[in-house]
Amino acid sequence: MPMKVLFVSSEVFPLIKTGGLADVSGSLPLALQNLGVEMRILMPGYSPVLAQLQNLQHLAHLHHLPHIGSAELLLGTIPNTSTQVIAIKAPYLYERDGGPYIDAHGQEWQDNPVRFGVLSKVASILASKLSPLKDWQPNIVHCNDWQSALAPAYMRLTEQSRAKSIISLHNMAFQGTYPPHWVSSLGLPHVGFSIEGFEYHGQMSFLKAGIFYADAISTVSPRYAKEIQTAAFGFGLEGLLTKRGDEIKGILNGIETEEWNPAHDKHLIANYSHTKMAGKAKVKQALQERLTLDIDANAPLLGVVSRLTYQKGLDMLIPHLQNLVNQGCQLALLGGGEQALESAFKQIAVQNPNRVSVTIGYNEPLSHQIMAGSDMFIMPSRFEPCGLNQLYGLAYGTPPIVNATGGLADSIIDTNPAHIANKTANGFVMVEASEEGLIACIQRALDVFNHDKKTWKAIQKNGMKQDLSWNKSAQTYLALYQSLV
Ligand code: ADP
């Protein structure tokens, strides 16, 4: 009998996306399905999700859910795929204007504990004998990040699960920590509110519940698996993570090679591949036109697509940006986040209208165009569990400039004589996580770009030829599933 896995996620591309979790949730289940696993994704029925799912049909009613009582389960498929999604239809929780986690003013939804407590609870019910889905009982519940991390606690403490659970850690910075009254509001037994459970400094923590109760733990790169066991990266949970350290599997994310492929990317004016690179110059020119930058094939064009937060380290670029522009560089930035960072970048754009373009907001087509049209991609994250943008940079012949952390360290191989010689160099890695470290790294890249075209082409090609697909990683997830059942 094929293995059945319920993959629980709060965002899934192309239905709804705020970051890398959506990309992973949109592509990993498909890769596992291709390996013969029967995958179903469980997610909240946000309005855009219900609007996009195809062949939507009633699946079941659930009762006795915390706070809301009952909800309906709908089954549909992601457009143009065979991926099955179970959406929780609970209009009061999920059908509202704004993002999945925050309202239109950037404030966290006050009822997020219920919104994601219900997501976790439904996962647990579907893995128990109370499940109304008699013909589809999962062997594994695969939870992702804090939003579904209460599921392993429910599975252990309230529902007597028939399935095993995995928690995948995509970012330790977000933990879902709330006042203790939520323990009873969410129908969790008080026995779990202790150090040996989901209590965290007097609060209740969704993510800690997942890490404590899950049968297996994975994270999205081998380096991050080690880093989160230290105080610098564990965000307070390093003690617990160290206790389970030997069990934490670091599995590097892949990319969706249909969606992110310069050879047939529908968002680009021209397509290209490592054997036919001419299209990249056309895309660069179109990007310069679109962003009203000087049309200049030789100007090194630096690309950024990112949340603008402390994590992403782009504040380190600001003090040196004018100097880079004075050297002839251009910048195309797309992103949003902290006000101070947005303003600082916008101000530099105002001072350099034809050299620096700053687009604040979320824009999927432009993100592809920047990835393809730029010459190098800047990603100096202070921590980066895996990071997908540097992988997209590799695929698009846009060598990434990265800090040596997490998945960036695991995927980017610095351009130095040894790595040039053995044909592995695919980007530039900072020696230290500082302004100086970043600017020195960019200068090294500029030297090669401006004065050593042969090496530049070689590192572009090295990246573009890599197998960045999910194939290998999906096999590793499958092996992890198999080790549990
Ligand atoms: P994180 O999940 O920490 O934000 P990742 O590099 O793992 O970082 O993934 C970010 C994903 O979100 C990528 O697919 C990236 O292209 C996308 N993204 C980030 N900001 C924007 C934006 N402003 N517009 C469009 N896509 C964006």
XYZ file of N, CA and C in Angstrom, residues 272-278 280-281 298 375-376 393-394 396-399 415 420 423-428 445 447-465:
138
model
N 16.385 31.797 -22.048
C 17.793 31.445 -22.241
C 18.146 30.224 -21.405
N 19.320 29.668 -21.740
C 19.809 28.504 -20.985
C 21.331 28.565 -21.007
N 21.994 27.658 -20.321
C 23.453 27.780 -20.235
C 24.133 27.543 -21.577
N 23.416 26.932 -22.524
C 24.028 26.774 -23.849
C 23.642 27.918 -24.792
N 22.657 28.706 -24.400
C 22.164 29.794 -25.271
C 21.859 30.981 -24.380
N 22.885 31.778 -24.098
C 22.741 32.816 -23.074
C 22.227 34.155 -23.616
N 22.089 34.285 -24.935
C 21.810 35.608 -25.507
C 20.572 36.259 -24.889
N 19.550 36.436 -21.964
C 19.720 37.115 -20.660
C 19.972 38.611 -20.836
N 20.732 38.974 -21.888
C 21.003 40.391 -22.136
C 19.712 41.129 -22.502
N 26.669 47.102 -20.009
C 27.897 46.847 -19.255
C 27.801 47.180 -17.775
N 22.757 40.952 -12.959
C 24.024 40.241 -13.171
C 24.430 39.458 -11.937
N 24.107 40.000 -10.762
C 24.432 39.269 -9.529
C 23.318 39.496 -8.519
N 18.876 32.273 -8.178
C 20.007 32.992 -8.774
C 20.910 32.031 -9.553
N 21.193 30.882 -8.950
C 22.021 29.877 -9.647
C 21.362 29.448 -10.950
N 19.339 30.969 -12.790
C 19.167 32.040 -13.780
C 20.497 32.660 -14.223
N 21.616 32.051 -13.848
C 22.908 32.601 -14.256
C 23.177 33.956 -13.628
N 22.669 34.136 -12.414
C 22.841 35.394 -11.682
C 23.581 35.049 -10.387
N 24.915 34.986 -10.442
C 25.650 34.462 -9.287
C 25.296 35.188 -7.982
N 33.933 31.725 -5.337
C 34.800 31.814 -6.504
C 36.230 32.075 -6.035
N 37.437 27.477 -8.959
C 37.369 27.746 -10.410
C 37.956 26.542 -11.140
N 35.712 23.555 -11.148
C 34.418 23.861 -11.781
C 33.235 23.792 -10.809
N 33.482 24.132 -9.546
C 32.364 24.152 -8.594
C 31.949 25.575 -8.218
N 32.815 26.573 -8.469
C 32.501 27.953 -8.064
C 31.177 28.383 -8.691
N 30.261 28.900 -7.863
C 28.971 29.334 -8.422
C 28.477 30.657 -7.839
N 29.310 31.299 -7.009
C 28.894 32.573 -6.417
C 30.020 33.127 -5.571
N 29.644 34.019 -4.654
C 30.654 34.681 -3.817
C 30.175 34.642 -2.373
N 33.307 40.259 -6.613
C 32.437 39.864 -7.725
C 32.566 40.863 -8.874
N 35.091 42.708 -9.637
C 36.382 42.517 -10.312
C 36.276 41.442 -11.379
N 35.643 40.334 -11.013
C 35.515 39.242 -11.983
C 34.568 39.664 -13.110
N 33.430 40.269 -12.743
C 32.440 40.667 -13.756
C 33.042 41.654 -14.762
N 33.787 42.640 -14.246
C 34.315 43.696 -15.120
C 35.563 43.272 -15.893
N 36.387 42.409 -15.290
C 37.720 42.194 -15.876
C 38.027 40.763 -16.274
N 37.151 39.823 -15.950
C 37.470 38.421 -16.250
C 36.199 37.703 -16.715
N 35.778 38.082 -17.908
C 34.494 37.568 -18.434
C 34.496 36.041 -18.534
N 35.672 35.486 -18.802
C 35.742 34.038 -18.974
C 35.347 33.337 -17.658
N 35.912 33.816 -16.572
C 35.573 33.220 -15.284
C 34.106 33.489 -14.949
N 33.653 34.703 -15.257
C 32.241 35.025 -14.962
C 31.302 34.042 -15.660
N 31.579 33.835 -16.938
C 30.731 32.896 -17.703
C 30.811 31.490 -17.108
N 32.011 31.128 -16.664
C 32.182 29.777 -16.104
C 31.354 29.616 -14.823
N 31.357 30.636 -13.967
C 30.585 30.456 -12.710
C 29.077 30.514 -12.987
N 28.690 31.308 -13.975
C 27.261 31.300 -14.354
C 26.852 29.894 -14.784
N 27.703 29.328 -15.627
C 27.411 28.009 -16.188
C 27.409 26.938 -15.090
N 28.391 27.015 -14.199
C 28.440 26.026 -13.103
C 27.116 26.006 -12.341
N 26.576 27.190 -12.041
C 25.311 27.262 -11.297
C 24.144 26.752 -12.116
N 24.115 27.180 -13.385
C 22.965 26.824 -14.237
C 22.902 25.337 -14.530
N 24.059 24.676 -14.501
C 24.085 23.243 -14.811
C 23.755 22.366 -13.596
